[in-house]
Each structure stands twice: as C-alpha cells, then as structure tokens.
mmCIF file of C-alpha atoms in Angstrom:
data_model
loop_
_atom_site.group_PDB
_atom_site.id
_atom_site.type_symbol
_atom_site.label_atom_id
_atom_site.label_comp_id
_atom_site.label_asym_id
_atom_site.label_seq_id
_atom_site.Cartn_x
_atom_site.Cartn_y
_atom_site.Cartn_z
ATOM 1 C CA MET K 1 -0.057 -0.183 -0.033
ATOM 2 C CA SER K 2 1.299 3.462 -0.714
ATOM 3 C CA GLY K 3 1.421 6.809 0.504
ATOM 4 C CA GLN K 4 -1.658 9.221 0.272
ATOM 5 C CA PRO K 5 -1.451 11.744 -2.812
ATOM 6 C CA GLY K 6 0.932 14.656 -1.501
ATOM 7 C CA PRO K 7 0.116 18.440 -1.584
ATOM 8 C CA SER K 8 -0.956 20.229 -5.194
ATOM 9 C CA GLY K 9 -1.508 16.881 -6.743
ATOM 10 C CA GLN K 10 1.758 15.297 -6.147
ATOM 11 C CA ASP K 11 1.531 11.645 -7.281
ATOM 12 C CA SER K 12 1.919 8.856 -4.295
ATOM 13 C CA GLU K 13 4.634 6.872 -6.019
ATOM 14 C CA GLY K 14 7.094 9.637 -6.621
ATOM 15 C CA SER K 15 9.928 9.038 -8.691
ATOM 16 C CA GLY K 16 12.920 7.782 -6.636
ATOM 17 C CA ARG K 17 15.391 10.598 -7.330
ATOM 18 C CA ALA K 18 18.570 10.251 -6.065
ATOM 19 C CA THR K 19 19.390 13.638 -4.039
ATOM 20 C CA PRO K 20 21.507 14.302 -0.996
ATOM 21 C CA LEU K 21 19.855 16.514 1.604
ATOM 22 C CA GLY K 22 22.080 19.321 0.762
ATOM 23 C CA TRP K 23 22.282 21.470 4.088
ATOM 24 C CA VAL K 24 24.306 24.116 4.060
ATOM 25 C CA ALA K 25 27.831 23.013 5.662
ATOM 26 C CA GLN K 26 28.107 23.527 9.396
ATOM 27 C CA PRO K 27 30.425 22.379 12.198
ATOM 28 C CA GLY K 28 29.692 18.913 13.425
ATOM 29 C CA ALA K 29 26.522 18.612 11.349
ATOM 30 C CA GLY K 30 27.201 14.892 9.988
ATOM 31 C CA ARG K 31 24.839 12.325 8.928
ATOM 32 C CA GLY K 32 21.365 12.472 10.904
ATOM 33 C CA GLN K 33 21.977 15.696 12.522
ATOM 34 C CA LEU K 34 20.112 18.886 12.329
ATOM 35 C CA PRO K 35 21.083 22.314 11.377
ATOM 36 C CA ALA K 36 22.580 24.067 14.158
ATOM 37 C CA SER K 37 19.809 26.580 14.076
ATOM 38 C CA ALA K 38 16.802 23.399 14.039
ATOM 39 C CA PRO K 39 14.406 23.582 16.774
ATOM 40 C CA VAL K 40 15.260 21.723 19.815
ATOM 41 C CA ASN K 41 12.148 22.141 22.218
ATOM 42 C CA ALA K 42 9.421 19.728 21.063
ATOM 43 C CA PRO K 43 6.065 19.759 22.595
ATOM 44 C CA VAL K 44 5.273 17.022 25.167
ATOM 45 C CA HIS K 45 2.674 14.608 23.760
ATOM 46 C CA ALA K 46 0.786 11.698 25.911
ATOM 47 C CA SER K 47 2.571 8.662 24.305
ATOM 48 C CA PRO K 48 1.107 5.128 25.114
ATOM 49 C CA TYR K 49 5.003 4.168 24.450
ATOM 50 C CA ASP K 50 5.855 5.428 27.889
ATOM 51 C CA THR K 51 4.976 2.256 29.243
ATOM 52 C CA GLU K 52 5.123 -0.467 26.922
ATOM 53 C CA GLY K 53 8.162 1.028 24.870
ATOM 54 C CA LEU K 54 7.750 1.738 21.222
ATOM 55 C CA HIS K 55 9.352 -1.861 19.921
ATOM 56 C CA GLY K 56 6.345 -3.193 21.929
ATOM 57 C CA ALA K 57 4.122 -1.408 19.878
ATOM 58 C CA ARG K 58 1.953 -2.763 16.637
ATOM 59 C CA PRO K 59 3.803 -1.786 13.206
ATOM 60 C CA ALA K 60 1.633 0.659 11.335
ATOM 61 C CA ARG K 61 0.024 -1.402 8.599
ATOM 62 C CA ASP K 62 -1.623 1.880 6.671
ATOM 63 C CA MET K 63 -1.073 5.535 6.636
ATOM 64 C CA ASP K 64 -4.110 6.110 9.389
ATOM 65 C CA GLY K 65 -1.705 3.884 11.643
ATOM 66 C CA LEU K 66 1.658 6.031 10.945
ATOM 67 C CA LYS K 67 0.349 9.440 11.274
ATOM 68 C CA ALA K 68 -1.308 8.323 14.681
ATOM 69 C CA ALA K 69 2.335 6.762 15.554
ATOM 70 C CA ILE K 70 4.182 9.977 14.585
ATOM 71 C CA HIS K 71 1.184 12.251 16.560
ATOM 72 C CA VAL K 72 2.104 10.533 19.578
ATOM 73 C CA ALA K 73 6.057 10.349 19.467
ATOM 74 C CA ARG K 74 8.272 12.453 20.885
ATOM 75 C CA ALA K 75 10.966 14.264 19.378
ATOM 76 C CA GLY K 76 14.090 12.862 20.002
ATOM 77 C CA ARG K 77 12.737 10.022 22.511
ATOM 78 C CA MET K 78 14.770 7.136 21.713
ATOM 79 C CA VAL K 79 13.123 3.822 21.562
ATOM 80 C CA PRO K 80 14.757 1.426 24.328
ATOM 81 C CA GLY K 81 17.239 -1.182 22.759
ATOM 82 C CA ARG K 82 17.241 0.706 19.174
ATOM 83 C CA GLY K 83 19.049 3.478 19.024
ATOM 84 C CA VAL K 84 16.556 5.349 16.900
ATOM 85 C CA THR K 85 13.934 8.056 17.702
ATOM 86 C CA GLU K 86 10.373 7.199 18.191
ATOM 87 C CA ALA K 87 9.441 8.859 15.086
ATOM 88 C CA ARG K 88 11.813 7.259 13.126
ATOM 89 C CA PHE K 89 11.466 3.637 14.322
ATOM 90 C CA ALA K 90 7.311 4.310 13.651
ATOM 91 C CA ILE K 91 8.461 4.787 10.017
ATOM 92 C CA GLU K 92 11.355 1.768 9.853
ATOM 93 C CA THR K 93 8.601 -0.647 11.226
ATOM 94 C CA ALA K 94 5.671 0.145 9.035
ATOM 95 C CA SER K 95 4.718 -2.692 7.349
ATOM 96 C CA PHE K 96 3.702 -0.750 3.881
ATOM 97 C CA GLN K 97 6.158 0.961 1.231
ATOM 98 C CA LEU K 98 6.232 4.744 1.998
ATOM 99 C CA ARG K 99 7.130 7.099 -0.989
ATOM 100 C CA GLU K 100 7.596 10.933 -1.339
ATOM 101 C CA ALA K 101 3.662 11.761 -0.718
ATOM 102 C CA ALA K 102 3.802 9.703 2.686
ATOM 103 C CA PHE K 103 6.471 11.329 4.053
ATOM 104 C CA THR K 104 5.385 14.848 2.580
ATOM 105 C CA ALA K 105 2.044 14.101 4.884
ATOM 106 C CA LEU K 106 3.725 13.204 7.858
ATOM 107 C CA ILE K 107 5.932 16.424 7.892
ATOM 108 C CA ASN K 108 2.644 18.280 7.338
ATOM 109 C CA LEU K 109 1.304 16.996 10.548
ATOM 110 C CA CYS K 110 4.362 17.608 12.407
ATOM 111 C CA GLY K 111 3.816 21.065 10.976
ATOM 112 C CA ARG K 112 0.161 21.446 12.265
ATOM 113 C CA LEU K 113 1.424 20.385 15.428
ATOM 114 C CA ARG K 114 4.078 22.818 15.710
ATOM 115 C CA ASP K 115 6.499 20.092 16.159
ATOM 116 C CA ALA K 116 9.677 21.317 14.121
ATOM 117 C CA PRO K 117 12.215 18.898 15.605
ATOM 118 C CA LYS K 118 9.718 15.692 14.917
ATOM 119 C CA ALA K 119 9.192 17.116 11.481
ATOM 120 C CA PHE K 120 13.537 16.930 11.099
ATOM 121 C CA GLU K 121 13.319 13.742 12.352
ATOM 122 C CA VAL K 122 10.743 12.511 9.696
ATOM 123 C CA PHE K 123 12.766 14.409 7.029
ATOM 124 C CA GLU K 124 15.865 12.690 8.395
ATOM 125 C CA ALA K 125 14.250 9.267 8.276
ATOM 126 C CA MET K 126 13.082 10.082 4.483
ATOM 127 C CA ARG K 127 16.434 10.538 3.600
ATOM 128 C CA ASP K 128 18.070 7.314 4.964
ATOM 129 C CA TYR K 129 14.713 5.326 3.682
ATOM 130 C CA GLY K 130 16.579 4.318 0.698
ATOM 131 C CA SER K 131 13.702 4.120 -2.184
ATOM 132 C CA VAL K 132 12.563 7.895 -1.486
ATOM 133 C CA THR K 133 14.570 11.568 -1.658
ATOM 134 C CA PRO K 134 13.302 14.556 -0.807
ATOM 135 C CA ASN K 135 11.572 16.845 -3.261
ATOM 136 C CA THR K 136 9.950 20.248 -3.271
ATOM 137 C CA TYR K 137 6.889 19.509 -1.532
ATOM 138 C CA THR K 138 8.450 17.821 1.237
ATOM 139 C CA TYR K 139 11.263 20.580 1.466
ATOM 140 C CA SER K 140 8.366 23.169 1.276
ATOM 141 C CA SER K 141 6.338 21.032 4.185
ATOM 142 C CA LEU K 142 9.642 21.064 6.099
ATOM 143 C CA ILE K 143 10.071 25.354 5.659
ATOM 144 C CA SER K 144 5.959 25.245 6.537
ATOM 145 C CA ALA K 145 6.587 23.131 9.820
ATOM 146 C CA CYS K 146 9.505 25.328 11.062
ATOM 147 C CA VAL K 147 7.572 28.696 10.207
ATOM 148 C CA SER K 148 4.713 27.284 12.310
ATOM 149 C CA SER K 149 7.152 26.482 15.064
ATOM 150 C CA GLY K 150 8.097 30.151 15.049
ATOM 151 C CA ASP K 151 11.950 29.374 14.069
ATOM 152 C CA TRP K 152 12.270 31.556 10.469
ATOM 153 C CA ALA K 153 16.044 31.125 10.675
ATOM 154 C CA ALA K 154 15.995 27.573 10.797
ATOM 155 C CA ALA K 155 13.368 27.598 7.566
ATOM 156 C CA MET K 156 15.884 29.682 6.124
ATOM 157 C CA ASP K 157 18.736 27.083 6.559
ATOM 158 C CA VAL K 158 16.214 24.536 4.996
ATOM 159 C CA PHE K 159 15.810 26.783 1.755
ATOM 160 C CA ALA K 160 19.202 27.350 1.488
ATOM 161 C CA GLY K 161 19.356 23.513 1.489
ATOM 162 C CA MET K 162 16.717 23.222 -0.562
ATOM 163 C CA LYS K 163 18.330 25.112 -3.303
ATOM 164 C CA GLU K 164 21.365 23.584 -3.311
ATOM 165 C CA ALA K 165 19.690 20.167 -3.812
ATOM 166 C CA ALA K 166 17.833 21.997 -6.796
ATOM 167 C CA ALA K 167 20.999 23.021 -8.575
ATOM 168 C CA ARG K 168 21.098 18.883 -8.844
ATOM 169 C CA ASP K 169 17.701 18.045 -9.448
ATOM 170 C CA ALA K 170 14.930 19.962 -10.829
ATOM 171 C CA GLY K 171 12.218 18.029 -8.679
ATOM 172 C CA CYS K 172 13.690 19.862 -5.723
ATOM 173 C CA ARG K 173 13.230 23.802 -6.991
ATOM 174 C CA PRO K 174 11.186 25.707 -4.892
ATOM 175 C CA ASN K 175 7.664 26.562 -5.787
ATOM 176 C CA GLU K 176 4.810 29.401 -4.373
ATOM 177 C CA VAL K 177 4.105 27.241 -1.480
ATOM 178 C CA THR K 178 8.090 27.676 -0.718
ATOM 179 C CA TYR K 179 8.428 31.409 -1.021
ATOM 180 C CA SER K 180 4.847 32.063 0.561
ATOM 181 C CA ALA K 181 5.851 30.545 4.011
ATOM 182 C CA LEU K 182 9.372 32.352 3.887
ATOM 183 C CA ILE K 183 8.065 35.449 3.276
ATOM 184 C CA THR K 184 5.334 35.399 5.807
ATOM 185 C CA ALA K 185 7.903 34.202 8.542
ATOM 186 C CA CYS K 186 10.464 36.869 7.590
ATOM 187 C CA GLU K 187 7.839 39.545 7.474
ATOM 188 C CA ARG K 188 6.571 37.909 11.141
ATOM 189 C CA GLU K 189 9.641 38.289 12.255
ATOM 190 C CA GLY K 190 10.203 41.939 11.132
ATOM 191 C CA LYS K 191 12.913 40.977 8.549
ATOM 192 C CA SER K 192 11.111 42.747 5.685
ATOM 193 C CA GLU K 193 14.650 43.234 3.587
ATOM 194 C CA ILE K 194 14.919 39.534 3.264
ATOM 195 C CA ALA K 195 11.040 39.128 2.763
ATOM 196 C CA MET K 196 11.450 41.365 -0.256
ATOM 197 C CA GLY K 197 14.664 39.469 -1.145
ATOM 198 C CA LEU K 198 12.552 36.403 -1.426
ATOM 199 C CA TYR K 199 9.539 38.110 -2.858
ATOM 200 C CA ASP K 200 11.945 39.337 -5.831
ATOM 201 C CA GLU K 201 13.721 36.023 -6.308
ATOM 202 C CA MET K 202 10.369 34.430 -6.222
ATOM 203 C CA LEU K 203 9.036 37.147 -9.235
ATOM 204 C CA GLY K 204 12.742 36.126 -11.052
ATOM 205 C CA ALA K 205 12.030 32.725 -11.260
ATOM 206 C CA GLY K 206 8.809 33.405 -12.911
ATOM 207 C CA ILE K 207 6.365 32.200 -9.887
ATOM 208 C CA LEU K 208 3.696 34.369 -9.495
ATOM 209 C CA PRO K 209 2.640 35.177 -5.854
ATOM 210 C CA ASP K 210 -0.918 33.926 -4.429
ATOM 211 C CA LYS K 211 -3.098 36.591 -2.273
ATOM 212 C CA VAL K 212 -1.567 35.477 1.067
ATOM 213 C CA THR K 213 2.416 36.218 -0.266
ATOM 214 C CA PHE K 214 1.709 39.615 -2.078
ATOM 215 C CA CYS K 215 -0.488 40.350 1.485
ATOM 216 C CA SER K 216 2.837 39.522 3.595
ATOM 217 C CA ALA K 217 5.138 41.327 1.128
ATOM 218 C CA LEU K 218 2.911 44.120 1.455
ATOM 219 C CA THR K 219 2.981 44.191 5.029
ATOM 220 C CA ALA K 220 6.878 43.915 4.622
ATOM 221 C CA CYS K 221 7.135 47.377 3.206
ATOM 222 C CA LEU K 222 4.317 48.863 5.372
ATOM 223 C CA LYS K 223 6.694 48.085 8.094
ATOM 224 C CA SER K 224 9.971 49.137 6.447
ATOM 225 C CA ASN K 225 8.439 52.462 5.048
ATOM 226 C CA MET K 226 9.064 51.251 1.386
ATOM 227 C CA TRP K 227 6.062 53.181 0.306
ATOM 228 C CA GLU K 228 6.636 53.205 -3.421
ATOM 229 C CA ARG K 229 7.383 49.303 -3.452
ATOM 230 C CA ALA K 230 3.974 48.902 -1.462
ATOM 231 C CA GLU K 231 2.155 50.757 -4.006
ATOM 232 C CA GLU K 232 3.780 48.759 -7.102
ATOM 233 C CA ILE K 233 2.701 45.534 -5.310
ATOM 234 C CA VAL K 234 -0.925 46.863 -4.603
ATOM 235 C CA GLU K 235 -1.208 47.817 -8.094
ATOM 236 C CA ASP K 236 0.170 44.412 -9.422
ATOM 237 C CA MET K 237 -1.939 42.564 -7.195
ATOM 238 C CA HIS K 238 -5.496 44.369 -8.511
ATOM 239 C CA GLY K 239 -3.825 44.074 -12.055
ATOM 240 C CA ARG K 240 -4.491 40.021 -10.985
ATOM 241 C CA GLY K 241 -7.662 40.539 -9.881
ATOM 242 C CA MET K 242 -6.849 40.231 -6.234
ATOM 243 C CA CYS K 243 -7.561 42.059 -3.021
ATOM 244 C CA ALA K 244 -5.658 43.194 -0.332
ATOM 245 C CA THR K 245 -6.899 42.484 3.244
ATOM 246 C CA SER K 246 -9.034 45.310 5.078
ATOM 247 C CA ASN K 247 -5.911 45.832 7.573
ATOM 248 C CA ILE K 248 -3.701 46.614 4.647
ATOM 249 C CA TYR K 249 -5.842 49.174 2.951
ATOM 250 C CA LEU K 250 -6.408 50.746 6.004
ATOM 251 C CA GLU K 251 -2.537 51.511 6.761
ATOM 252 C CA LEU K 252 -2.260 52.231 3.124
ATOM 253 C CA LEU K 253 -4.991 54.918 3.451
ATOM 254 C CA GLN K 254 -3.616 56.095 6.649
ATOM 255 C CA GLY K 255 0.129 56.632 5.496
ATOM 256 C CA TYR K 256 -1.776 58.913 2.990
ATOM 257 C CA GLY K 257 -3.180 60.678 5.521
ATOM 258 C CA ARG K 258 0.373 61.446 6.956
ATOM 259 C CA ARG K 259 1.973 62.457 3.698
ATOM 260 C CA ALA K 260 -1.154 64.997 2.587
ATOM 261 C CA GLU K 261 -1.496 62.337 -0.555
ATOM 262 C CA TRP K 262 -5.316 62.618 -0.311
ATOM 263 C CA SER K 263 -5.432 62.034 -4.521
ATOM 264 C CA LYS K 264 -3.721 58.576 -3.796
ATOM 265 C CA GLY K 265 -5.910 58.343 -0.968
ATOM 266 C CA LEU K 266 -8.921 58.734 -2.892
ATOM 267 C CA ASP K 267 -8.050 56.694 -5.948
ATOM 268 C CA LEU K 268 -7.345 53.939 -3.378
ATOM 269 C CA PHE K 269 -10.352 54.471 -1.548
ATOM 270 C CA LEU K 270 -12.311 54.046 -4.437
ATOM 271 C CA THR K 271 -10.556 51.374 -6.413
ATOM 272 C CA MET K 272 -10.867 48.810 -2.919
ATOM 273 C CA GLN K 273 -14.773 49.412 -3.639
ATOM 274 C CA MET K 274 -14.535 48.464 -7.399
ATOM 275 C CA MET K 275 -12.563 45.592 -6.294
ATOM 276 C CA GLY K 276 -15.544 44.141 -3.876
ATOM 277 C CA ARG K 277 -13.830 45.368 -0.738
ATOM 278 C CA ASP K 278 -16.068 47.108 1.742
ATOM 279 C CA VAL K 279 -15.149 50.246 3.439
ATOM 280 C CA ASP K 280 -15.808 51.046 7.306
ATOM 281 C CA LYS K 281 -15.398 54.038 9.375
ATOM 282 C CA HIS K 282 -12.015 53.588 9.778
ATOM 283 C CA CYS K 283 -11.078 53.738 6.207
ATOM 284 C CA CYS K 284 -13.846 56.627 5.886
ATOM 285 C CA ARG K 285 -11.778 58.482 8.793
ATOM 286 C CA ALA K 286 -8.089 57.829 7.226
ATOM 287 C CA LEU K 287 -9.403 59.320 4.165
ATOM 288 C CA MET K 288 -10.952 62.388 6.066
ATOM 289 C CA THR K 289 -7.693 62.836 7.451
ATOM 290 C CA ALA K 290 -5.913 62.892 4.156
ATOM 291 C CA PHE K 291 -8.341 65.262 2.668
ATOM 292 C CA GLU K 292 -7.581 67.653 6.238
ATOM 293 C CA ALA K 293 -4.015 67.332 5.491
ATOM 294 C CA GLY K 294 -4.625 68.158 1.755
ATOM 295 C CA GLY K 295 -6.870 71.508 2.741
ATOM 296 C CA ARG K 296 -9.462 69.835 -0.187
ATOM 297 C CA HIS K 297 -12.759 70.778 2.143
ATOM 298 C CA GLN K 298 -15.192 70.233 -0.595
ATOM 299 C CA MET K 299 -13.736 66.768 -0.878
ATOM 300 C CA ALA K 300 -14.561 66.558 2.912
ATOM 301 C CA LEU K 301 -18.192 67.520 2.204
ATOM 302 C CA GLN K 302 -18.573 64.838 -0.384
ATOM 303 C CA LEU K 303 -17.158 62.422 1.507
ATOM 304 C CA LEU K 304 -19.835 63.068 4.643
ATOM 305 C CA GLU K 305 -22.333 62.746 2.216
ATOM 306 C CA ALA K 306 -21.199 59.737 0.500
ATOM 307 C CA MET K 307 -21.239 58.285 4.207
ATOM 308 C CA GLU K 308 -24.799 59.001 4.889
ATOM 309 C CA ASN K 309 -26.735 56.094 5.355
ATOM 310 C CA LYS K 310 -24.163 53.885 4.762
ATOM 311 C CA VAL K 311 -20.870 53.996 7.237
ATOM 312 C CA ALA K 312 -21.797 56.008 10.544
ATOM 313 C CA ALA K 313 -19.258 58.679 10.704
ATOM 314 C CA ASP K 314 -17.374 58.598 14.212
ATOM 315 C CA LEU K 315 -16.659 62.018 16.109
ATOM 316 C CA PRO K 316 -12.856 62.158 14.749
ATOM 317 C CA THR K 317 -13.927 62.014 11.769
ATOM 318 C CA TYR K 318 -16.463 64.740 11.983
ATOM 319 C CA THR K 319 -13.719 66.828 14.139
ATOM 320 C CA SER K 320 -11.286 66.703 11.279
ATOM 321 C CA ALA K 321 -14.083 67.936 8.949
ATOM 322 C CA LEU K 322 -14.508 70.423 10.978
ATOM 323 C CA ARG K 323 -11.018 71.256 11.017
ATOM 324 C CA THR K 324 -10.814 71.389 7.275
ATOM 325 C CA MET K 325 -13.811 73.691 7.427
ATOM 326 C CA ALA K 326 -12.157 76.207 9.956
ATOM 327 C CA ALA K 327 -8.906 76.081 7.932
ATOM 328 C CA ALA K 328 -10.508 76.745 4.475
ATOM 329 C CA GLY K 329 -12.578 79.562 6.547
ATOM 330 C CA ARG K 330 -15.651 78.126 5.701
ATOM 331 C CA TRP K 331 -17.795 78.828 8.337
ATOM 332 C CA ARG K 332 -21.335 78.081 7.305
ATOM 333 C CA GLU K 333 -19.793 74.671 6.420
ATOM 334 C CA ALA K 334 -18.682 74.085 10.062
ATOM 335 C CA SER K 335 -21.772 75.161 11.280
ATOM 336 C CA GLY K 336 -23.233 72.690 9.370
ATOM 337 C CA VAL K 337 -20.725 70.085 10.206
ATOM 338 C CA MET K 338 -21.627 70.641 14.152
ATOM 339 C CA SER K 339 -25.474 69.969 13.189
ATOM 340 C CA LEU K 340 -24.650 66.805 11.579
ATOM 341 C CA ILE K 341 -22.890 65.686 14.875
ATOM 342 C CA LEU K 342 -25.607 66.358 16.985
ATOM 343 C CA GLU K 343 -28.101 64.686 15.098
ATOM 344 C CA SER K 344 -26.053 61.932 14.750
ATOM 345 C CA GLY K 345 -26.548 61.835 18.742
ATOM 346 C CA LEU K 346 -22.391 61.989 18.910
ATOM 347 C CA ARG K 347 -21.542 63.927 22.012
ATOM 348 C CA PRO K 348 -19.020 66.836 20.606
ATOM 349 C CA ASP K 349 -15.893 67.055 22.568
ATOM 350 C CA GLU K 350 -14.115 70.499 23.798
ATOM 351 C CA GLU K 351 -11.916 70.363 20.764
ATOM 352 C CA ALA K 352 -14.692 69.941 18.423
ATOM 353 C CA VAL K 353 -16.670 72.751 20.034
ATOM 354 C CA GLY K 354 -14.142 74.916 20.292
ATOM 355 C CA VAL K 355 -13.432 74.438 15.891
ATOM 356 C CA ALA K 356 -16.952 75.514 15.430
ATOM 357 C CA VAL K 357 -17.290 77.832 17.310
ATOM 358 C CA ARG K 358 -14.200 79.871 16.382
ATOM 359 C CA ALA K 359 -14.538 79.363 12.603
ATOM 360 C CA CYS K 360 -17.290 81.208 12.812
ATOM 361 C CA VAL K 361 -16.005 83.911 15.126
ATOM 362 C CA GLU K 362 -12.789 84.504 12.939
ATOM 363 C CA ALA K 363 -14.832 84.827 10.127
ATOM 364 C CA GLY K 364 -16.672 87.920 11.734
ATOM 365 C CA GLN K 365 -20.020 85.787 12.224
ATOM 366 C CA LYS K 366 -20.300 86.210 16.106
ATOM 367 C CA GLU K 367 -24.174 85.568 15.467
ATOM 368 C CA GLU K 368 -23.384 82.445 14.112
ATOM 369 C CA ALA K 369 -21.199 81.205 16.718
ATOM 370 C CA ARG K 370 -23.870 81.989 19.317
ATOM 371 C CA LYS K 371 -26.229 80.226 17.514
ATOM 372 C CA VAL K 372 -23.842 77.039 17.830
ATOM 373 C CA VAL K 373 -23.088 77.689 21.481
ATOM 374 C CA ALA K 374 -26.907 77.467 22.065
ATOM 375 C CA ALA K 375 -27.637 74.540 19.832
ATOM 376 C CA LEU K 376 -24.968 72.850 21.617
ATOM 377 C CA GLU K 377 -26.278 73.714 25.279
ATOM 378 C CA ALA K 378 -29.787 72.941 24.428
ATOM 379 C CA ALA K 379 -28.126 68.948 23.540
ATOM 380 C CA GLY K 380 -26.616 69.071 26.477
ATOM 381 C CA VAL K 381 -23.127 69.963 25.811
ATOM 382 C CA VAL K 382 -20.870 71.938 28.295
ATOM 383 C CA VAL K 383 -19.161 74.967 26.267
ATOM 384 C CA GLY K 384 -16.260 76.492 27.917
ATOM 385 C CA ASP K 385 -16.718 80.049 29.325
ATOM 386 C CA ASP K 386 -13.876 80.961 27.181
ATOM 387 C CA VAL K 387 -15.824 79.623 24.116
ATOM 388 C CA LYS K 388 -18.660 81.206 24.939
ATOM 389 C CA ALA K 389 -16.573 84.273 25.423
ATOM 390 C CA SER K 390 -15.225 84.527 22.522
ATOM 391 C CA ALA K 391 -19.022 84.774 20.880
ATOM 392 C CA GLU K 392 -19.814 87.474 22.806
#
C-alpha cells in the first residue's frame, strides 16, 4: 500500500530521485544531525510508548496508523534498545512501502502540531529510507513546519539546502508554497529586507505570488516604510484581480493621510470598493484625514455626504472635517458639520466645540457662533466659558 497523495496533486508513487539533503555546511553537522538553528524544544504528547515501549507497539499497517504513531511520538525520544527515535522507528517498522507523498503528509502533520524537531526527524528518516528522496513538496512542508514553530532561521537553512539540491535535481525547485511560507515568516519576524529579497527571487523565477504572499510582501513594505514598493505591489495585485486585506488598505490610507497625498488616498478608496472590498468608518476617517492634510474642504464634505446612510461617521471623522472647514474659512460649512454631529447623537468634545465656534468667530460671524453655542447647550453639551466669551 502506498502513501496518500501529497500537496498540489503530487503522485504518491514518486520518482525515486537520488538527491542528497544538501544542508548548508555547518561545523559538527553530520549525517542524521539537524542544522544548528533547528528547533530543539518539542511539545510533549501523551504516548502509549512511555509505558510499553515503542518496540512493543504494533507496526503501522497503513497511513492512518502511521500518522497516529507519529502524532504521539516525542521528538528526541529514543526507543530503548533500538538506538533510534520514536518517529524514525515508527517509519522503519511500518508494514507498507512509503513514497514521497507519505513523508510529505507526515511532515505536514508535524507542522500542524508545531513540532519542527519531529518534522526534522521524519525528514531525516526519509533521506535514509532508501527508495525515496526529498523533493519540492517535502522541502516545502519542512519549511512550513519550521515557520509554524516560529523558527524562521531554521526555515531559511532548509531553504538554502533546498536550493542546493535543486541545482542537481529540478524536482527540488522551490515553488509558490515555499516562497509564501518563507516570506510570511520573515515578515512576522520583522525581517522586511529578507522578505522582499525572497519576493524578488520568486518573481525572478517566474513564480506568481498568491494573495497570501502579496499581503505578506505588502506588510513587510509598510513595516519598513518602503512606500513606493508597496504601491507597486498593490497595483500588481489589483491587476491580477486580487484584493488586499482590510487592515492593509487601512494602513495605506492612513499613510496617505500622514503624507498629505489625498489624491492617492481617494484613488485607493475608490479602487478597493471596485474590487469588492467594503469600506468602514476607519477607512473613511483615514481618507478624511488625507483631505484635511491636503486642505480639500469640498472633498471632505462630499465624503460626509457619501457616508450618509451607509457608514456611520465617528467623532474623530467629524472633527477632522470641522478642522478642514475652519482652515478653509468655511464657517457656514463648519456650523453644518456641527449640526450633523448633534443629529447623529454623538456628543462633541471640547476640541470639536472650540473649532466650530471659532470658525464662525474668526469669519466675523458672531451671531452664527452664538447659535452654535445655543444648539450645543440645548443638546446638553457643556461649552467652556472661554468659547462662549469669544462669541459675545
């Protein structure tokens, strides 16, 4: 009986390529040893082998049985009298022939358990098995296991070995899964330059990113303030019909606000909706901030109008609009925005009150300023004495 089909439709029969593991040379790392950066702490699972000994357990007769044995095996735990780990012994005593896809499935299992040390043991057992050799899928699974265990350095070591093996055997070439796992790991560790180097390498190899890879690369760019590169990736992503996550769009919009690039912010705001991504109050607030920074009072009013009955504006959004009106000398519009705040049931804070009243006062419209004060007090809003005095 052969192993189950591997990822991406890999056939379980494999090809039996004779390819060495190809680790990057490290002092003291010989046959059967892990790279120096490989994880050493494995989670402890309850194991029936603790009492009866693995050598006394029944050999696995199929993949389900072997997976169960690998699941409970402890990384680094030796079988008494056998000189091998529990995971290796379960593999070597299985009563059926394992192919590449079976090892890939076992390594994937270790990855789901976040047990990279055990994944390395399975990988080493595969290398010594005789009739199978590592390939793209098993390498990628081992990299993913390292990533899920939080060890990006070990993942990079495996990747180096994978590329070394790929130089001799095309069946070991990295694929989109390989790069996606590595880029995500580096981004999470704050290694943005390494992540983008991998992204460029991926593109250079003619491998198209998927949505997860795009988003990881975007996040890496934003963390390192690689703004122009982030814009290029967004454009490429949209060109392939894919959307970024809401959080990424929000971060981009907030960046445009800080940079006073209201035009780019508006373009992104419209594009993300065309791509099927809904906007929320946070996106609207970020765009309003961009309009404020760019002095676009008319755009700010249009945004408030567009939000009506669709997205409830919050107080920071209204206050940003108030500041925009005041800076443009638009006292009538400032008074209107304050009316919207009161109609929405929000309670304006001291800043919003001061901005609205002073916008009227500074425009020589003290009568309007007094009307604003009266409306605020009628709504139960406390107006400071200094603000009221300015309207007298």
